[in-house]
Structures are given as C-alpha cells and as structure tokens.
PDB file of C-alpha atoms and ligand atoms in Angstrom:
ATOM      1  CA  MET A   1      -0.116  -0.195   0.259  1.00 88.00           C
ATOM      2  CA  ASP A   2       1.268   3.338  -0.903  1.00 96.00           C
ATOM      3  CA  THR A   3      -0.560   6.629  -0.687  1.00 97.00           C
ATOM      4  CA  ARG A   4       1.987   8.990  -2.617  1.00 98.00           C
ATOM      5  CA  PRO A   5       0.479  10.707  -5.299  1.00 98.00           C
ATOM      6  CA  ILE A   6       0.778   9.783  -8.858  1.00 98.00           C
ATOM      7  CA  GLY A   7       2.356  12.554 -11.340  1.00 98.00           C
ATOM      8  CA  VAL A   8       0.419  13.418 -14.964  1.00 98.00           C
ATOM      9  CA  PHE A   9       1.713  15.967 -17.508  1.00 97.00           C
ATOM     10  CA  ASP A  10       1.168  16.819 -20.676  1.00 96.00           C
ATOM     11  CA  SER A  11       1.847  20.289 -22.971  1.00 95.00           C
ATOM     12  CA  GLY A  12      -1.655  21.297 -21.919  1.00 92.00           C
ATOM     13  CA  LEU A  13      -5.351  20.384 -21.461  1.00 89.00           C
ATOM     14  CA  GLY A  14      -4.678  17.196 -23.222  1.00 89.00           C
ATOM     15  CA  GLY A  15      -3.802  15.129 -20.324  1.00 94.00           C
ATOM     16  CA  LEU A  16      -7.049  15.364 -18.937  1.00 92.00           C
ATOM     17  CA  THR A  17      -8.317  12.507 -21.005  1.00 89.00           C
ATOM     18  CA  ALA A  18      -6.044  10.445 -18.743  1.00 94.00           C
ATOM     19  CA  VAL A  19      -7.231  11.872 -15.705  1.00 95.00           C
ATOM     20  CA  ARG A  20     -10.737  11.903 -16.269  1.00 93.00           C
ATOM     21  CA  VAL A  21     -10.275   7.723 -16.536  1.00 94.00           C
ATOM     22  CA  LEU A  22      -7.686   7.621 -13.780  1.00 96.00           C
ATOM     23  CA  ARG A  23     -10.285   9.306 -11.267  1.00 94.00           C
ATOM     24  CA  ARG A  24     -13.104   6.894 -12.418  1.00 94.00           C
ATOM     25  CA  ILE A  25     -10.533   3.630 -12.303  1.00 97.00           C
ATOM     26  CA  LEU A  26      -8.379   4.550  -9.257  1.00 97.00           C
ATOM     27  CA  PRO A  27     -10.775   7.012  -7.348  1.00 97.00           C
ATOM     28  CA  GLU A  28      -8.445   6.491  -3.956  1.00 98.00           C
ATOM     29  CA  GLU A  29      -5.349   7.761  -5.482  1.00 98.00           C
ATOM     30  CA  ASP A  30      -3.978  11.290  -5.291  1.00 98.00           C
ATOM     31  CA  LEU A  31      -2.970  13.102  -8.519  1.00 97.00           C
ATOM     32  CA  VAL A  32      -0.659  15.907  -9.418  1.00 97.00           C
ATOM     33  CA  TYR A  33      -1.254  17.341 -13.190  1.00 97.00           C
ATOM     34  CA  PHE A  34       0.842  19.590 -14.785  1.00 98.00           C
ATOM     35  CA  GLY A  35      -0.073  21.267 -18.097  1.00 97.00           C
ATOM     36  CA  ASP A  36       2.457  23.342 -19.687  1.00 97.00           C
ATOM     37  CA  THR A  37       0.118  25.792 -20.918  1.00 95.00           C
ATOM     38  CA  ALA A  38       2.937  28.575 -21.276  1.00 96.00           C
ATOM     39  CA  ARG A  39       4.630  26.248 -24.071  1.00 96.00           C
ATOM     40  CA  VAL A  40       1.967  24.411 -25.783  1.00 93.00           C
ATOM     41  CA  PRO A  41       1.694  23.217 -28.539  1.00 94.00           C
ATOM     42  CA  TYR A  42       4.531  20.809 -28.372  1.00 96.00           C
ATOM     43  CA  GLY A  43       3.624  18.899 -31.204  1.00 95.00           C
ATOM     44  CA  GLY A  44       5.891  20.941 -34.192  1.00 93.00           C
ATOM     45  CA  ARG A  45       8.860  21.088 -32.022  1.00 96.00           C
ATOM     46  CA  SER A  46      12.085  19.410 -32.243  1.00 96.00           C
ATOM     47  CA  ARG A  47      13.395  16.491 -30.320  1.00 95.00           C
ATOM     48  CA  GLU A  48      15.908  18.221 -28.525  1.00 97.00           C
ATOM     49  CA  THR A  49      13.212  21.082 -27.272  1.00 98.00           C
ATOM     50  CA  LEU A  50      10.891  18.275 -26.503  1.00 98.00           C
ATOM     51  CA  LEU A  51      13.413  16.371 -24.198  1.00 98.00           C
ATOM     52  CA  LYS A  52      14.454  19.843 -22.728  1.00 98.00           C
ATOM     53  CA  TYR A  53      10.715  20.699 -21.955  1.00 98.00           C
ATOM     54  CA  ALA A  54       9.611  17.059 -20.761  1.00 98.00           C
ATOM     55  CA  ARG A  55      12.971  17.116 -18.511  1.00 98.00           C
ATOM     56  CA  GLN A  56      11.438  20.184 -16.766  1.00 98.00           C
ATOM     57  CA  ASP A  57       8.224  19.012 -16.510  1.00 98.00           C
ATOM     58  CA  LEU A  58       9.222  16.016 -14.868  1.00 98.00           C
ATOM     59  CA  ARG A  59      11.887  17.654 -12.424  1.00 98.00           C
ATOM     60  CA  PHE A  60       8.903  20.055 -11.442  1.00 98.00           C
ATOM     61  CA  LEU A  61       6.448  17.118 -10.739  1.00 98.00           C
ATOM     62  CA  ARG A  62       9.314  15.294  -8.828  1.00 97.00           C
ATOM     63  CA  SER A  63       9.296  18.110  -6.352  1.00 97.00           C
ATOM     64  CA  PHE A  64       6.286  16.232  -5.012  1.00 97.00           C
ATOM     65  CA  ASP A  65       7.030  12.659  -3.419  1.00 97.00           C
ATOM     66  CA  LEU A  66       5.691  10.763  -6.218  1.00 98.00           C
ATOM     67  CA  LYS A  67       5.272   6.916  -6.659  1.00 98.00           C
ATOM     68  CA  ALA A  68       4.789   6.745 -10.452  1.00 98.00           C
ATOM     69  CA  VAL A  69       4.576   8.883 -13.485  1.00 98.00           C
ATOM     70  CA  LEU A  70       2.036   8.959 -16.393  1.00 98.00           C
ATOM     71  CA  ILE A  71       3.157  10.896 -19.631  1.00 98.00           C
ATOM     72  CA  ALA A  72      -0.095  11.848 -20.991  1.00 97.00           C
ATOM     73  CA  CYS A  73       1.346  13.435 -23.795  1.00 97.00           C
ATOM     74  CA  GLY A  74       1.832  11.558 -27.140  1.00 97.00           C
ATOM     75  CA  THR A  75       4.397  13.826 -28.128  1.00 97.00           C
ATOM     76  CA  VAL A  76       6.647  13.440 -25.205  1.00 98.00           C
ATOM     77  CA  SER A  77       5.883   9.575 -24.921  1.00 97.00           C
ATOM     78  CA  THR A  78       7.016   9.125 -28.967  1.00 97.00           C
ATOM     79  CA  THR A  79      10.162  11.358 -28.608  1.00 97.00           C
ATOM     80  CA  SER A  80      11.406  11.094 -24.795  1.00 97.00           C
ATOM     81  CA  LEU A  81       9.918   8.252 -22.967  1.00 97.00           C
ATOM     82  CA  ASP A  82      13.221   5.982 -22.811  1.00 96.00           C
ATOM     83  CA  VAL A  83      15.352   8.852 -21.957  1.00 98.00           C
ATOM     84  CA  LEU A  84      13.306   9.785 -19.090  1.00 98.00           C
ATOM     85  CA  GLN A  85      12.881   6.095 -18.079  1.00 98.00           C
ATOM     86  CA  GLU A  86      16.544   6.006 -17.994  1.00 98.00           C
ATOM     87  CA  GLU A  87      17.296   8.921 -16.019  1.00 98.00           C
ATOM     88  CA  ASN A  88      14.482   8.365 -13.261  1.00 97.00           C
ATOM     89  CA  GLU A  89      14.066   5.461 -10.902  1.00 95.00           C
ATOM     90  CA  LEU A  90      10.468   5.696 -10.437  1.00 96.00           C
ATOM     91  CA  PRO A  91       8.004   3.699 -12.744  1.00 97.00           C
ATOM     92  CA  ILE A  92       6.942   5.752 -15.754  1.00 97.00           C
ATOM     93  CA  VAL A  93       4.152   5.046 -17.954  1.00 97.00           C
ATOM     94  CA  GLY A  94       3.980   6.518 -21.656  1.00 97.00           C
ATOM     95  CA  VAL A  95       0.812   6.380 -24.112  1.00 96.00           C
ATOM     96  CA  VAL A  96       2.302   4.343 -27.117  1.00 97.00           C
ATOM     97  CA  GLU A  97       2.432   0.629 -25.853  1.00 96.00           C
ATOM     98  CA  PRO A  98      -0.661   0.293 -24.576  1.00 95.00           C
ATOM     99  CA  THR A  99      -2.460   2.163 -27.171  1.00 96.00           C
ATOM    100  CA  CYS A 100      -1.158  -0.121 -29.754  1.00 97.00           C
ATOM    101  CA  ARG A 101      -2.062  -3.350 -27.795  1.00 96.00           C
ATOM    102  CA  ARG A 102      -5.606  -1.959 -27.804  1.00 96.00           C
ATOM    103  CA  CYS A 103      -5.952  -0.620 -31.529  1.00 98.00           C
ATOM    104  CA  LEU A 104      -4.808  -4.517 -32.515  1.00 98.00           C
ATOM    105  CA  ALA A 105      -7.219  -6.158 -30.243  1.00 97.00           C
ATOM    106  CA  VAL A 106     -10.401  -3.830 -32.016  1.00 98.00           C
ATOM    107  CA  THR A 107      -9.073  -4.157 -35.647  1.00 98.00           C
ATOM    108  CA  LYS A 108     -10.574  -6.980 -37.548  1.00 98.00           C
ATOM    109  CA  ASN A 109      -9.168  -5.971 -41.316  1.00 98.00           C
ATOM    110  CA  ARG A 110      -5.694  -4.863 -39.562  1.00 97.00           C
ATOM    111  CA  ARG A 111      -5.590  -1.710 -41.405  1.00 98.00           C
ATOM    112  CA  VAL A 112      -5.595   0.798 -38.714  1.00 98.00           C
ATOM    113  CA  GLY A 113      -5.032   4.880 -39.112  1.00 98.00           C
ATOM    114  CA  MET A 114      -2.964   6.824 -36.687  1.00 98.00           C
ATOM    115  CA  ILE A 115      -3.524  10.684 -35.922  1.00 98.00           C
ATOM    116  CA  ALA A 116      -1.040  12.616 -34.100  1.00 98.00           C
ATOM    117  CA  THR A 117       1.074  15.763 -33.850  1.00 97.00           C
ATOM    118  CA  LEU A 118       3.863  16.236 -36.380  1.00 97.00           C
ATOM    119  CA  ALA A 119       6.569  14.991 -33.657  1.00 97.00           C
ATOM    120  CA  SER A 120       4.793  12.201 -32.848  1.00 98.00           C
ATOM    121  CA  VAL A 121       4.265  11.300 -36.774  1.00 98.00           C
ATOM    122  CA  ARG A 122       8.087  12.009 -37.541  1.00 97.00           C
ATOM    123  CA  SER A 123       9.377   9.989 -34.460  1.00 97.00           C
ATOM    124  CA  GLY A 124       7.329   6.684 -35.916  1.00 97.00           C
ATOM    125  CA  ALA A 125       6.977   5.520 -32.802  1.00 97.00           C
ATOM    126  CA  TYR A 126       3.220   4.199 -32.737  1.00 98.00           C
ATOM    127  CA  GLU A 127       4.086   2.617 -36.420  1.00 97.00           C
ATOM    128  CA  ALA A 128       7.017   0.948 -35.000  1.00 97.00           C
ATOM    129  CA  ALA A 129       5.115  -0.468 -31.930  1.00 98.00           C
ATOM    130  CA  LEU A 130       2.388  -1.966 -34.215  1.00 98.00           C
ATOM    131  CA  ARG A 131       4.208  -3.555 -36.236  1.00 97.00           C
ATOM    132  CA  ARG A 132       6.336  -4.968 -33.581  1.00 97.00           C
ATOM    133  CA  LEU A 133       3.159  -6.275 -31.934  1.00 98.00           C
ATOM    134  CA  ASP A 134       1.688  -7.557 -35.317  1.00 98.00           C
ATOM    135  CA  PRO A 135       4.281  -7.358 -38.336  1.00 97.00           C
ATOM    136  CA  GLY A 136       1.206  -8.005 -40.699  1.00 97.00           C
ATOM    137  CA  VAL A 137      -0.591  -4.688 -39.667  1.00 98.00           C
ATOM    138  CA  GLU A 138      -1.178  -1.920 -42.209  1.00 98.00           C
ATOM    139  CA  VAL A 139      -0.682   1.691 -40.860  1.00 98.00           C
ATOM    140  CA  PHE A 140      -1.509   4.879 -42.169  1.00 98.00           C
ATOM    141  CA  CYS A 141      -0.620   7.548 -40.117  1.00 98.00           C
ATOM    142  CA  GLN A 142      -1.641  11.576 -40.550  1.00 98.00           C
ATOM    143  CA  PRO A 143      -0.427  14.605 -38.794  1.00 98.00           C
ATOM    144  CA  CYS A 144      -3.152  16.836 -37.412  1.00 97.00           C
ATOM    145  CA  PRO A 145      -1.085  20.187 -36.553  1.00 95.00           C
ATOM    146  CA  LEU A 146      -4.120  22.347 -36.207  1.00 96.00           C
ATOM    147  CA  PHE A 147      -6.067  20.026 -33.665  1.00 95.00           C
ATOM    148  CA  VAL A 148      -4.169  20.972 -30.755  1.00 91.00           C
ATOM    149  CA  PRO A 149      -4.441  24.841 -31.142  1.00 90.00           C
ATOM    150  CA  LEU A 150      -8.142  24.466 -32.042  1.00 93.00           C
ATOM    151  CA  VAL A 151      -8.705  22.570 -28.701  1.00 88.00           C
ATOM    152  CA  GLU A 152      -6.678  24.645 -26.437  1.00 81.00           C
ATOM    153  CA  ASN A 153      -9.171  27.671 -27.647  1.00 86.00           C
ATOM    154  CA  GLY A 154     -12.228  25.607 -26.765  1.00 84.00           C
ATOM    155  CA  ARG A 155     -13.139  24.887 -30.432  1.00 90.00           C
ATOM    156  CA  PHE A 156     -13.847  21.202 -30.097  1.00 89.00           C
ATOM    157  CA  ARG A 157     -17.731  21.092 -30.256  1.00 90.00           C
ATOM    158  CA  PRO A 158     -19.565  19.304 -33.075  1.00 93.00           C
ATOM    159  CA  GLY A 159     -21.476  22.309 -35.095  1.00 94.00           C
ATOM    160  CA  ASP A 160     -18.448  24.248 -35.152  1.00 95.00           C
ATOM    161  CA  ALA A 161     -17.486  24.971 -38.964  1.00 96.00           C
ATOM    162  CA  VAL A 162     -13.763  25.497 -38.533  1.00 97.00           C
ATOM    163  CA  ILE A 163     -13.290  22.213 -36.438  1.00 97.00           C
ATOM    164  CA  GLU A 164     -15.362  20.069 -38.457  1.00 97.00           C
ATOM    165  CA  THR A 165     -13.668  21.345 -41.787  1.00 97.00           C
ATOM    166  CA  VAL A 166     -10.339  20.477 -40.496  1.00 98.00           C
ATOM    167  CA  ALA A 167     -11.305  17.100 -39.330  1.00 98.00           C
ATOM    168  CA  ARG A 168     -12.987  16.121 -42.666  1.00 98.00           C
ATOM    169  CA  GLU A 169      -9.654  17.143 -44.498  1.00 98.00           C
ATOM    170  CA  TYR A 170      -7.249  15.455 -42.013  1.00 98.00           C
ATOM    171  CA  LEU A 171      -9.221  12.201 -41.814  1.00 98.00           C
ATOM    172  CA  THR A 172     -10.837  11.667 -45.586  1.00 98.00           C
ATOM    173  CA  PRO A 173      -7.268  10.269 -46.810  1.00 97.00           C
ATOM    174  CA  LEU A 174      -7.531   7.554 -44.006  1.00 98.00           C
ATOM    175  CA  LEU A 175     -10.923   6.739 -44.424  1.00 98.00           C
ATOM    176  CA  GLU A 176      -9.767   6.230 -48.377  1.00 97.00           C
ATOM    177  CA  ARG A 177      -7.388   3.688 -46.849  1.00 98.00           C
ATOM    178  CA  GLY A 178     -10.360   1.462 -45.658  1.00 97.00           C
ATOM    179  CA  ILE A 179      -9.171   1.635 -42.055  1.00 98.00           C
ATOM    180  CA  ASP A 180     -11.566   0.017 -39.181  1.00 98.00           C
ATOM    181  CA  ALA A 181      -9.861   1.273 -36.234  1.00 98.00           C
ATOM    182  CA  LEU A 182      -7.936   4.901 -35.660  1.00 98.00           C
ATOM    183  CA  ILE A 183      -5.689   5.817 -33.056  1.00 98.00           C
ATOM    184  CA  LEU A 184      -6.080   9.296 -31.475  1.00 97.00           C
ATOM    185  CA  GLY A 185      -2.269   9.344 -30.747  1.00 97.00           C
ATOM    186  CA  CYS A 186      -2.439  12.465 -29.342  1.00 96.00           C
ATOM    187  CA  THR A 187      -4.108  13.041 -25.909  1.00 92.00           C
ATOM    188  CA  HIS A 188      -5.930  16.178 -26.832  1.00 91.00           C
ATOM    189  CA  TYR A 189      -8.027  14.646 -29.597  1.00 94.00           C
ATOM    190  CA  PRO A 190     -10.471  12.588 -27.353  1.00 90.00           C
ATOM    191  CA  LEU A 191     -11.965  16.200 -26.733  1.00 89.00           C
ATOM    192  CA  LEU A 192     -12.802  15.890 -30.546  1.00 94.00           C
ATOM    193  CA  GLU A 193     -14.538  12.385 -30.174  1.00 95.00           C
ATOM    194  CA  GLU A 194     -17.695  13.538 -31.237  1.00 95.00           C
ATOM    195  CA  VAL A 195     -16.343  15.514 -34.250  1.00 97.00           C
ATOM    196  CA  ILE A 196     -13.922  12.715 -35.237  1.00 98.00           C
ATOM    197  CA  SER A 197     -16.586   9.968 -35.012  1.00 97.00           C
ATOM    198  CA  SER A 198     -19.093  11.890 -37.086  1.00 96.00           C
ATOM    199  CA  VAL A 199     -16.805  12.199 -39.811  1.00 97.00           C
ATOM    200  CA  CYS A 200     -15.374   8.827 -39.772  1.00 97.00           C
ATOM    201  CA  GLY A 201     -18.713   6.888 -39.122  1.00 96.00           C
ATOM    202  CA  SER A 202     -19.536   3.777 -37.008  1.00 95.00           C
ATOM    203  CA  GLY A 203     -17.285   1.502 -38.714  1.00 96.00           C
ATOM    204  CA  VAL A 204     -14.161   3.069 -37.417  1.00 98.00           C
ATOM    205  CA  ALA A 205     -13.297   2.381 -33.960  1.00 98.00           C
ATOM    206  CA  LEU A 206     -11.660   5.007 -31.976  1.00 97.00           C
ATOM    207  CA  VAL A 207      -8.791   4.313 -29.490  1.00 96.00           C
ATOM    208  CA  SER A 208      -7.616   6.715 -27.345  1.00 93.00           C
ATOM    209  CA  ALA A 209      -4.162   7.189 -25.969  1.00 91.00           C
ATOM    210  CA  GLY A 210      -4.844   8.722 -22.787  1.00 86.00           C
ATOM    211  CA  GLU A 211      -7.476   6.400 -21.761  1.00 88.00           C
ATOM    212  CA  GLU A 212      -5.270   3.110 -22.373  1.00 89.00           C
ATOM    213  CA  SER A 213      -2.255   4.470 -20.852  1.00 92.00           C
ATOM    214  CA  ALA A 214      -4.507   5.077 -17.694  1.00 95.00           C
ATOM    215  CA  PHE A 215      -5.471   1.491 -17.597  1.00 95.00           C
ATOM    216  CA  GLU A 216      -1.642   0.503 -18.107  1.00 94.00           C
ATOM    217  CA  LEU A 217      -0.686   2.459 -14.978  1.00 97.00           C
ATOM    218  CA  LYS A 218      -3.365   0.802 -13.114  1.00 97.00           C
ATOM    219  CA  ARG A 219      -2.173  -2.651 -13.932  1.00 96.00           C
ATOM    220  CA  LEU A 220       1.620  -1.600 -13.171  1.00 97.00           C
ATOM    221  CA  LEU A 221       0.569  -0.092  -9.507  1.00 97.00           C
ATOM    222  CA  THR A 222      -1.244  -3.382  -9.069  1.00 97.00           C
ATOM    223  CA  ALA A 223       1.773  -5.465 -10.053  1.00 97.00           C
ATOM    224  CA  GLN A 224       4.112  -3.485  -7.945  1.00 96.00           C
ATOM    225  CA  GLY A 225       2.030  -3.490  -4.666  1.00 96.00           C
ATOM    226  CA  LEU A 226       1.980   0.695  -5.134  1.00 97.00           C
ATOM    227  CA  ARG A 227      -1.839   0.887  -4.875  1.00 97.00           C
ATOM    228  CA  ALA A 228      -3.383   3.179  -2.229  1.00 98.00           C
ATOM    229  CA  PRO A 229      -5.921   1.646  -0.018  1.00 97.00           C
ATOM    230  CA  ALA A 230      -9.256   1.328  -1.522  1.00 95.00           C
ATOM    231  CA  ASP A 231     -11.206   3.049   1.433  1.00 95.00           C
ATOM    232  CA  ARG A 232      -9.853   6.207   0.986  1.00 95.00           C
ATOM    233  CA  ARG A 233     -10.923   8.956  -1.494  1.00 95.00           C
ATOM    234  CA  GLY A 234      -8.002  10.573  -3.652  1.00 96.00           C
ATOM    235  CA  GLY A 235      -7.714  14.069  -4.368  1.00 93.00           C
ATOM    236  CA  ALA A 236      -6.299  16.113  -7.546  1.00 94.00           C
ATOM    237  CA  GLU A 237      -3.808  19.062  -7.687  1.00 95.00           C
ATOM    238  CA  PHE A 238      -3.365  21.089 -10.815  1.00 97.00           C
ATOM    239  CA  CYS A 239      -0.728  23.048 -11.955  1.00 97.00           C
ATOM    240  CA  VAL A 240       0.043  24.816 -15.083  1.00 97.00           C
ATOM    241  CA  SER A 241       2.817  27.302 -16.452  1.00 98.00           C
ATOM    242  CA  ASP A 242       0.262  30.107 -17.429  1.00 96.00           C
ATOM    243  CA  ARG A 243      -2.942  31.620 -16.525  1.00 94.00           C
ATOM    244  CA  ALA A 244      -4.780  29.172 -14.184  1.00 95.00           C
ATOM    245  CA  GLU A 245      -8.074  30.708 -14.744  1.00 93.00           C
ATOM    246  CA  ASP A 246      -8.225  29.822 -18.602  1.00 89.00           C
ATOM    247  CA  PHE A 247      -7.003  26.345 -17.733  1.00 91.00           C
ATOM    248  CA  GLU A 248      -9.784  25.916 -15.023  1.00 92.00           C
ATOM    249  CA  ASP A 249     -12.621  27.238 -17.456  1.00 87.00           C
ATOM    250  CA  VAL A 250     -11.734  24.247 -20.125  1.00 84.00           C
ATOM    251  CA  ALA A 251     -10.785  21.672 -17.619  1.00 89.00           C
ATOM    252  CA  SER A 252     -13.965  22.044 -15.545  1.00 87.00           C
ATOM    253  CA  LEU A 253     -15.854  21.723 -18.554  1.00 78.00           C
ATOM    254  CA  PHE A 254     -14.150  18.692 -19.704  1.00 76.00           C
ATOM    255  CA  LEU A 255     -13.698  17.033 -16.286  1.00 85.00           C
ATOM    256  CA  GLN A 256     -17.330  17.779 -15.939  1.00 80.00           C
ATOM    257  CA  GLU A 257     -16.623  18.866 -12.206  1.00 85.00           C
ATOM    258  CA  ASP A 258     -15.806  22.329 -11.083  1.00 90.00           C
ATOM    259  CA  VAL A 259     -11.906  22.917 -10.504  1.00 91.00           C
ATOM    260  CA  HIS A 260     -12.244  26.676 -10.486  1.00 90.00           C
ATOM    261  CA  HIS A 261      -9.772  27.977  -7.748  1.00 89.00           C
ATOM    262  CA  MET A 262      -8.012  24.728  -7.794  1.00 91.00           C
ATOM    263  CA  ALA A 263      -5.567  25.230 -10.386  1.00 96.00           C
ATOM    264  CA  ARG A 264      -1.691  26.881  -9.186  1.00 96.00           C
ATOM    265  CA  ARG A 265       0.340  28.645 -11.787  1.00 97.00           C
ATOM    266  CA  ILE A 266       4.131  27.773 -11.324  1.00 97.00           C
ATOM    267  CA  ASP A 267       7.074  28.768 -13.077  1.00 97.00           C
ATOM    268  CA  ILE A 268       8.570  25.880 -15.158  1.00 97.00           C
ATOM    269  CA  ASP A 269      11.828  27.943 -15.846  1.00 96.00           C
ATOM    270  CA  GLN A 270      12.925  27.320 -12.474  1.00 96.00           C
ATOM    271  CA  TYR A 271      13.075  23.527 -12.976  1.00 96.00           C
TER     272      TYR A 271
HETATM  273  N1  DGL B 301      -1.225  16.208 -25.609  1.00 70.84           N
HETATM  274  C1  DGL B 301      -0.293  16.287 -26.398  1.00 70.84           C
HETATM  275  C2  DGL B 301       0.067  15.180 -27.108  1.00 70.84           C
HETATM  276  O1  DGL B 301      -0.658  13.993 -26.824  1.00 70.84           O
HETATM  277  C3  DGL B 301      -0.525  17.509 -27.381  1.00 70.84           C
HETATM  278  C4  DGL B 301       1.055  17.968 -28.023  1.00 70.84           C
HETATM  279  C5  DGL B 301       1.088  19.395 -28.231  1.00 70.84           C
HETATM  280  O2  DGL B 301       1.204  20.300 -27.268  1.00 70.84           O
HETATM  281  O3  DGL B 301       1.044  19.877 -29.725  1.00 70.84           O
HETATM  282  O4  DGL B 301       0.593  15.006 -28.104  1.00 70.84           O
END
C-alpha cells in the first residue's frame, strides 16, 4: 500500500483525458497534474526541445514525493520516454504501447489509422510499436497540426464549422484507405471524439491514447504493490505554467467537475 501521489503531465489540457479515466478507475489515488500551458503546443517542436521541456516538466513534478508518473502526452511519449525512464528510477508509463495493444485488439481488417502531432508522426513510434506487436498490420499515419491549437482555444464542439472542416480534411485520406480502427495518438484528440466519429462513421473504432495509458498505469501499480488503500478518497492538484483561470474554465467543462480555484501557476523555468 502506498498513498504517495501519481504525477501526470501534458503540454496543456490533453492529459486531462487520462485524468478523467484515472479518477474513475483509481478513485483512491491522489494525482498531481501539470499542464505546460505557457509552451503548448509541443507538437511541431524538435526532439531536443521536447526533451528539454519534458525534463523540466518531470523535475517540477518530482518536487512532490511521487510513486509513479503517467506521461499523458503523445508527443513526449513518442520522443522522450526512453530517456526519461533511464534518467529516473520511479515507474514511468507512456501512451504508445498500451494504445497500440488496444488498437490491435479491436481491428478486424488489420488496416489501422493513426493521427497525432507532427513530432509523434515523425518519430515513427506508433508505427514501430504496431508492427512489433503485429508484423502484418497496415498502418496509415496523418499529422493533424491544427487540432491542438483549436482544442486549447475551446473549438472542439460538434457544429463548429472550423473544426469540422479541418477534421474532414485530415481524416478523409485515412478513410479512403479502408481503416477500421483509428488511434487518437495525441491526448488532446478525445476532446474531438464527437467530431471525429461523425466524420469516420460507426465502422471505425476510435482508440484513445490517454485512456489506454491510464489502464496500463493501474496494472503497473497493482503488479508492484503500489496501490493506495481502496477505502480512501483521493484528491487532485492542478498546476500550470500560464494563466490558471483559462485552464480551469476548460478543465471544468472537460472533467465535468468544478475545478475553479483549484489550479496553481508555477514558473517552469525554475526547473
Ligand atoms: N497532448 C499532446 C500530445 O499528446 C499535445 C501535443 C502538443 O502540445 O502539440 O501529443
């Protein structure tokens, strides 16, 4: 039994897709969330910059006495996970492997699509993991650089002409390849789930990176005897690197609970 908190981080709001699932499947655990809202989006940046940011994010989170970390960011997971795992002795879970395993469990025709940030697509990490797990799978990747800025600006609702036009443009080439499963390889994308599924239709199963990594973390905590006692109620602390109020507005909508006055701004340059 271990009541120390779990650290979760992302470039901004996207990691809340993992927090939402963690709160449901591990309600007894304390969470510390960091969203690097001053430097979002991460997705177009170089590997070197991403590693620098990821190290700082993790150093900040490790100012808490954590028992494990969930990198709830596809971009950091695809570019920096191995280095962060080597440099830190605590368990660190990324999004790539668990998401790929789930995707291969749901595809029937073994033609799968993967949408993510430019940096994630460039890294080839999702493709490599899918092919390692199933050498016969066909993978079609599409970077979606406009999705994260639109989500961070609250433009993720069905009926919004801008997001619907952008989604159709990004998804049509994948649909033309006959995919029956689509990896949402960036943790911001589940916020677009309704928009994406209305473009893709019911014949394409959506697999969310944030959700699958939360289940993976639960398995890991259980296997290593790190779970908190089931009879306690965990809390959450939210930290961001820019205006807390902006984060709280969208986070409250997304988590479907009022997190106003719960976020704290920190100076990430100090880490
Ligand atoms: N949520 C991040 C990811 O999963 C978004 C990256 C970005 O900030 O562009 O990739």
